[in-house]
Amino acid sequence: MRISSRCHAVLGLAYLPPWSVNAGIVTGEEVTLIVDTGANALAASTIHGYATALRPGNRMMVINAEKHFDHIGGNSFFHDLGIDVYGHSEIERTEAEFAAEMADFKAAIMDPARQASGEESAFYHATRLANPNKSIRDDTGFELGNCSVDVLLTPGHTDTNISVYVPADGVLYCGDALTSVYLPNLDTGSVKVGWRQWLASLDRIARLAPKAIVPGHGPAMIGEDVGRGIERMRRILEEAIDG
C-alpha cells in the first residue's frame, strides 16, 4: 500500500488467528528502511521483494518496532543477506521462547490431522531466531538520502516499543503502540508497569500530528482516522486502568 511517495506499508501478513501483522517500507535515494520483518522468513522475503522493487539498488536496513515474534520473526532472512537489523537494546529473545511461540502456532491448528502432520513447519519454513544486531537505546535519527527519519522510544505495550516517523511525509510507523480495528494486547503490561507509560507514548504520538499511521496490526490510519485511532486506544487503556 502506498502511503506517500516514499512511504509504503505491507499489510495483513499472516500470524496467529485472528491476528495479522504489518510492515513498513521507507525509500530514500540511497537507503531503504524496512520496519518489522513479519513472523517468519516467508513474510520477510515478501517484504524484501516489495522493498527491492520500489527502489532497486538501494542499500537496506531494518528496524524492529518491538520484541514480539510477529515483528522480528523474519530477521534471520535479512541477517543472511548481510542487512543490519536495529532494535531496542532490551530485545534478547531466547531459543526456548521461540520454541514456545512455534508450539502456540501448532496448537492453533484446529484440524487434528493437519496438526499431527506438522503443518506448522510450512509457516516456519527456513525461519530461525535472530535478534537485532544493532541496538537502539535512545531517540535517534537516520538519513536515507534526501529523506530523514526519526526513531522514537514509545514504550507501553512492551518496554521495547519504538516508532519510526518520517517528518517530511507526516507518516508514522508505530508498531503495537496502536492497533486498528483489533483490540490491543494488554497481556504484557499492567497499571503499574506499562499502561500509564503507554498513555504517555500516545500523547507523544498525538503531538507529532501525523497525517498517516501504519499500526502494528490492522488497516492504516489516514487523515481523520489518525485522531480517532489515537483516542480509541486512549479510551481502551484508560478503561483498563480504571477497571
Short mmCIF file of C-alpha atoms in Angstrom, two decimals:
data_model
loop_
_atom_site.label_atom_id
_atom_site.label_comp_id
_atom_site.label_asym_id
_atom_site.label_seq_id
_atom_site.Cartn_x
_atom_site.Cartn_y
_atom_site.Cartn_z
CA MET A 1 0.00 0.00 0.00
CA ARG A 2 1.36 3.42 -0.95
CA ILE A 3 1.06 5.92 1.90
CA SER A 4 3.18 8.68 0.30
CA SER A 5 5.81 8.95 -2.42
CA ARG A 6 8.42 7.47 -0.05
CA CYS A 7 6.34 5.56 2.47
CA HIS A 8 4.64 2.21 1.90
CA ALA A 9 3.04 -0.49 4.02
CA VAL A 10 2.76 -4.25 3.65
CA LEU A 11 -0.47 -5.02 5.48
CA GLY A 12 -2.08 -8.22 6.70
CA LEU A 13 0.89 -10.59 6.84
CA ALA A 14 -0.14 -13.93 8.32
CA TYR A 15 0.15 -14.69 12.03
CA LEU A 16 -1.87 -16.44 14.74
CA PRO A 17 -5.67 -16.11 14.32
CA PRO A 18 -7.24 -13.59 14.46
CA TRP A 19 -4.07 -11.53 14.20
CA SER A 20 -2.25 -10.39 11.09
CA VAL A 21 0.74 -8.07 11.26
CA ASN A 22 2.06 -5.14 9.23
CA ALA A 23 5.43 -3.98 7.97
CA GLY A 24 6.64 -0.65 6.61
CA ILE A 25 8.98 0.48 3.84
CA VAL A 26 10.57 3.94 3.56
CA THR A 27 12.62 4.65 0.44
CA GLY A 28 15.32 7.28 0.44
CA GLU A 29 17.54 7.96 -2.54
CA GLU A 30 20.30 5.76 -1.11
CA VAL A 31 18.83 3.62 1.66
CA THR A 32 15.54 1.74 2.03
CA LEU A 33 14.35 1.31 5.61
CA ILE A 34 12.14 -1.65 6.48
CA VAL A 35 10.09 -1.53 9.67
CA ASP A 36 9.48 -5.06 11.04
CA THR A 37 10.08 -8.36 9.31
CA GLY A 38 6.89 -10.35 9.85
CA ALA A 39 6.52 -13.60 11.76
CA ASN A 40 8.64 -15.83 9.53
CA ALA A 41 11.19 -15.96 6.73
CA LEU A 42 8.48 -16.23 4.06
CA ALA A 43 6.92 -12.95 5.18
CA ALA A 44 10.38 -11.38 5.25
CA SER A 45 11.06 -12.49 1.68
CA THR A 46 7.80 -10.85 0.59
CA ILE A 47 8.69 -7.59 2.35
CA HIS A 48 12.17 -7.69 0.83
CA GLY A 49 10.72 -8.25 -2.63
CA TYR A 50 8.45 -5.22 -2.39
CA ALA A 51 11.30 -3.10 -1.00
CA THR A 52 13.61 -4.14 -3.82
CA ALA A 53 11.00 -3.37 -6.47
CA LEU A 54 10.32 0.09 -5.03
CA ARG A 55 13.93 1.26 -5.17
CA PRO A 56 16.26 -1.19 -6.94
CA GLY A 57 19.90 -0.82 -5.98
CA ASN A 58 19.33 0.85 -2.62
CA ARG A 59 21.15 -0.36 0.44
CA MET A 60 18.70 -1.72 3.02
CA MET A 61 18.37 -1.53 6.79
CA VAL A 62 15.73 -2.90 9.16
CA ILE A 63 14.22 -1.64 12.40
CA ASN A 64 12.18 -3.83 14.74
CA ALA A 65 9.35 -1.89 16.39
CA GLU A 66 9.27 -4.26 19.37
CA LYS A 67 10.32 -7.67 20.68
CA HIS A 68 7.35 -9.93 19.88
CA PHE A 69 7.98 -12.64 17.32
CA ASP A 70 5.38 -11.38 14.85
CA HIS A 71 7.61 -8.30 14.44
CA ILE A 72 11.03 -9.99 14.48
CA GLY A 73 10.35 -13.48 13.12
CA GLY A 74 11.77 -12.68 9.69
CA ASN A 75 15.01 -11.15 10.98
CA SER A 76 17.10 -14.16 10.02
CA PHE A 77 16.19 -13.67 6.34
CA PHE A 78 17.71 -10.18 6.40
CA HIS A 79 20.69 -11.25 8.52
CA ASP A 80 21.51 -13.88 5.89
CA LEU A 81 21.63 -11.12 3.26
CA GLY A 82 24.06 -9.10 5.39
CA ILE A 83 21.44 -6.45 6.19
CA ASP A 84 21.67 -4.80 9.62
CA VAL A 85 18.66 -5.12 11.91
CA TYR A 86 18.21 -2.40 14.52
CA GLY A 87 16.06 -2.83 17.60
CA HIS A 88 15.67 -1.76 21.20
CA SER A 89 18.68 -2.70 23.32
CA GLU A 90 16.46 -4.87 25.56
CA ILE A 91 15.36 -7.20 22.73
CA GLU A 92 17.03 -10.51 23.53
CA ARG A 93 14.67 -13.37 22.77
CA THR A 94 15.74 -16.95 23.53
CA GLU A 95 15.53 -20.24 21.67
CA ALA A 96 13.16 -21.53 24.38
CA GLU A 97 10.84 -18.58 23.82
CA PHE A 98 10.91 -19.15 20.08
CA ALA A 99 10.10 -22.83 20.56
CA ALA A 100 7.13 -21.86 22.74
CA GLU A 101 5.95 -19.47 20.00
CA MET A 102 6.04 -22.28 17.44
CA ALA A 103 4.18 -24.56 19.84
CA ASP A 104 1.44 -21.94 20.22
CA PHE A 105 1.14 -21.75 16.44
CA LYS A 106 0.82 -25.54 16.22
CA ALA A 107 -1.85 -25.54 18.93
CA ALA A 108 -3.88 -23.03 16.91
CA ILE A 109 -4.24 -25.56 14.06
CA MET A 110 -7.74 -26.92 14.63
CA ASP A 111 -7.71 -29.92 12.27
CA PRO A 112 -6.12 -32.83 14.18
CA ALA A 113 -4.76 -34.49 11.03
CA ARG A 114 -3.05 -31.26 9.95
CA GLN A 115 -1.68 -30.74 13.44
CA ALA A 116 -0.38 -34.30 13.59
CA SER A 117 1.33 -33.93 10.21
CA GLY A 118 3.36 -30.96 11.47
CA GLU A 119 1.98 -28.38 9.06
CA GLU A 120 3.29 -25.58 11.29
CA SER A 121 6.64 -26.33 9.66
CA ALA A 122 5.32 -24.76 6.44
CA PHE A 123 4.70 -21.47 8.24
CA TYR A 124 8.15 -21.53 9.82
CA HIS A 125 10.00 -22.77 6.73
CA ALA A 126 13.63 -21.57 6.81
CA THR A 127 12.88 -19.47 9.90
CA ARG A 128 15.18 -19.28 12.88
CA LEU A 129 15.53 -16.93 15.83
CA ALA A 130 17.60 -13.82 15.09
CA ASN A 131 17.73 -10.87 17.47
CA PRO A 132 18.68 -7.38 16.24
CA ASN A 133 22.41 -6.96 15.69
CA LYS A 134 22.30 -3.16 16.20
CA SER A 135 20.97 -1.59 19.41
CA ILE A 136 18.81 1.49 19.90
CA ARG A 137 18.90 2.93 23.42
CA ASP A 138 17.67 6.49 22.88
CA ASP A 139 15.79 8.57 20.36
CA THR A 140 17.87 8.76 17.22
CA GLY A 141 17.66 9.54 13.53
CA PHE A 142 18.77 8.13 10.20
CA GLU A 143 19.43 9.76 6.86
CA LEU A 144 18.26 7.63 3.93
CA GLY A 145 19.28 10.02 1.16
CA ASN A 146 17.14 13.14 0.85
CA CYS A 147 14.87 11.57 3.47
CA SER A 148 15.34 11.78 7.23
CA VAL A 149 13.59 9.51 9.70
CA ASP A 150 13.23 9.92 13.46
CA VAL A 151 13.33 6.85 15.68
CA LEU A 152 11.40 7.48 18.89
CA LEU A 153 11.08 5.44 22.06
CA THR A 154 7.34 4.79 22.59
CA PRO A 155 7.15 2.17 25.36
CA GLY A 156 3.98 0.79 26.90
CA HIS A 157 2.84 -2.30 25.04
CA THR A 158 6.33 -3.53 25.89
CA ASP A 159 9.40 -1.71 27.17
CA THR A 160 11.00 -2.29 23.77
CA ASN A 161 8.46 -0.43 21.62
CA ILE A 162 9.82 2.18 19.24
CA SER A 163 8.25 4.20 16.43
CA VAL A 164 9.63 5.48 13.14
CA TYR A 165 8.49 8.90 11.94
CA VAL A 166 9.08 10.42 8.51
CA PRO A 167 8.58 14.17 9.18
CA ALA A 168 8.61 15.33 5.57
CA ASP A 169 5.73 12.98 4.75
CA GLY A 170 3.95 13.04 8.10
CA VAL A 171 3.93 9.24 8.22
CA LEU A 172 4.40 7.25 11.42
CA TYR A 173 5.12 3.54 11.80
CA CYS A 174 4.38 2.78 15.43
CA GLY A 175 4.26 -0.99 15.89
CA ASP A 176 1.83 -2.02 18.60
CA ALA A 177 1.69 1.38 20.23
CA LEU A 178 -1.51 1.50 18.15
CA THR A 179 -3.74 -1.14 16.61
CA SER A 180 -6.54 -0.52 14.13
CA VAL A 181 -9.83 -2.49 14.47
CA TYR A 182 -8.04 -5.01 16.70
CA LEU A 183 -8.20 -4.61 20.46
CA PRO A 184 -4.67 -4.07 21.77
CA ASN A 185 -2.83 -6.86 23.51
CA LEU A 186 -2.69 -5.77 27.14
CA ASP A 187 -1.24 -9.05 28.44
CA THR A 188 2.31 -7.74 28.58
CA GLY A 189 1.63 -4.79 30.89
CA SER A 190 -0.34 -3.58 33.88
CA VAL A 191 -1.39 -0.31 35.52
CA LYS A 192 1.96 -0.04 37.29
CA VAL A 193 4.12 -1.48 34.51
CA GLY A 194 3.28 -0.25 31.08
CA TRP A 195 -0.22 1.14 30.66
CA ARG A 196 0.40 4.63 32.04
CA GLN A 197 3.66 4.72 30.12
CA TRP A 198 1.67 3.67 27.05
CA LEU A 199 -0.66 6.63 27.53
CA ALA A 200 2.37 8.92 27.64
CA SER A 201 3.57 7.41 24.37
CA LEU A 202 0.15 8.06 22.82
CA ASP A 203 0.44 11.68 23.92
CA ARG A 204 3.82 11.86 22.24
CA ILE A 205 2.41 10.40 19.03
CA ALA A 206 -0.51 12.84 19.11
CA ARG A 207 1.88 15.80 19.43
CA LEU A 208 3.53 14.75 16.19
CA ALA A 209 0.17 15.26 14.44
CA PRO A 210 0.96 12.64 11.78
CA LYS A 211 -1.01 12.60 8.55
CA ALA A 212 -0.94 8.81 8.43
CA ILE A 213 -0.13 5.98 10.83
CA VAL A 214 0.78 2.40 9.99
CA PRO A 215 -0.07 0.47 13.18
CA GLY A 216 1.33 -2.89 14.13
CA HIS A 217 -1.95 -4.59 13.29
CA GLY A 218 -4.98 -3.65 11.20
CA PRO A 219 -5.67 -1.12 8.45
CA ALA A 220 -3.57 2.01 8.05
CA MET A 221 -4.97 5.19 9.60
CA ILE A 222 -5.06 8.14 7.22
CA GLY A 223 -6.43 11.66 7.67
CA GLU A 224 -9.22 11.90 10.23
CA ASP A 225 -8.76 8.24 11.17
CA VAL A 226 -5.47 9.17 12.84
CA GLY A 227 -7.05 11.20 15.65
CA ARG A 228 -9.89 8.72 16.04
CA GLY A 229 -7.45 5.84 16.28
CA ILE A 230 -5.34 7.53 18.95
CA GLU A 231 -8.41 8.43 21.01
CA ARG A 232 -9.81 4.91 20.68
CA MET A 233 -6.59 3.44 22.05
CA ARG A 234 -6.50 6.02 24.83
CA ARG A 235 -10.04 5.11 25.90
CA ILE A 236 -9.23 1.39 25.94
CA LEU A 237 -6.17 1.96 28.12
CA GLU A 238 -7.99 4.32 30.49
CA GLU A 239 -10.80 1.78 30.92
CA ALA A 240 -8.22 -0.93 31.64
CA ILE A 241 -6.52 1.27 34.24
CA ASP A 242 -9.83 2.16 35.89
CA GLY A 243 -11.03 -1.45 35.76
#
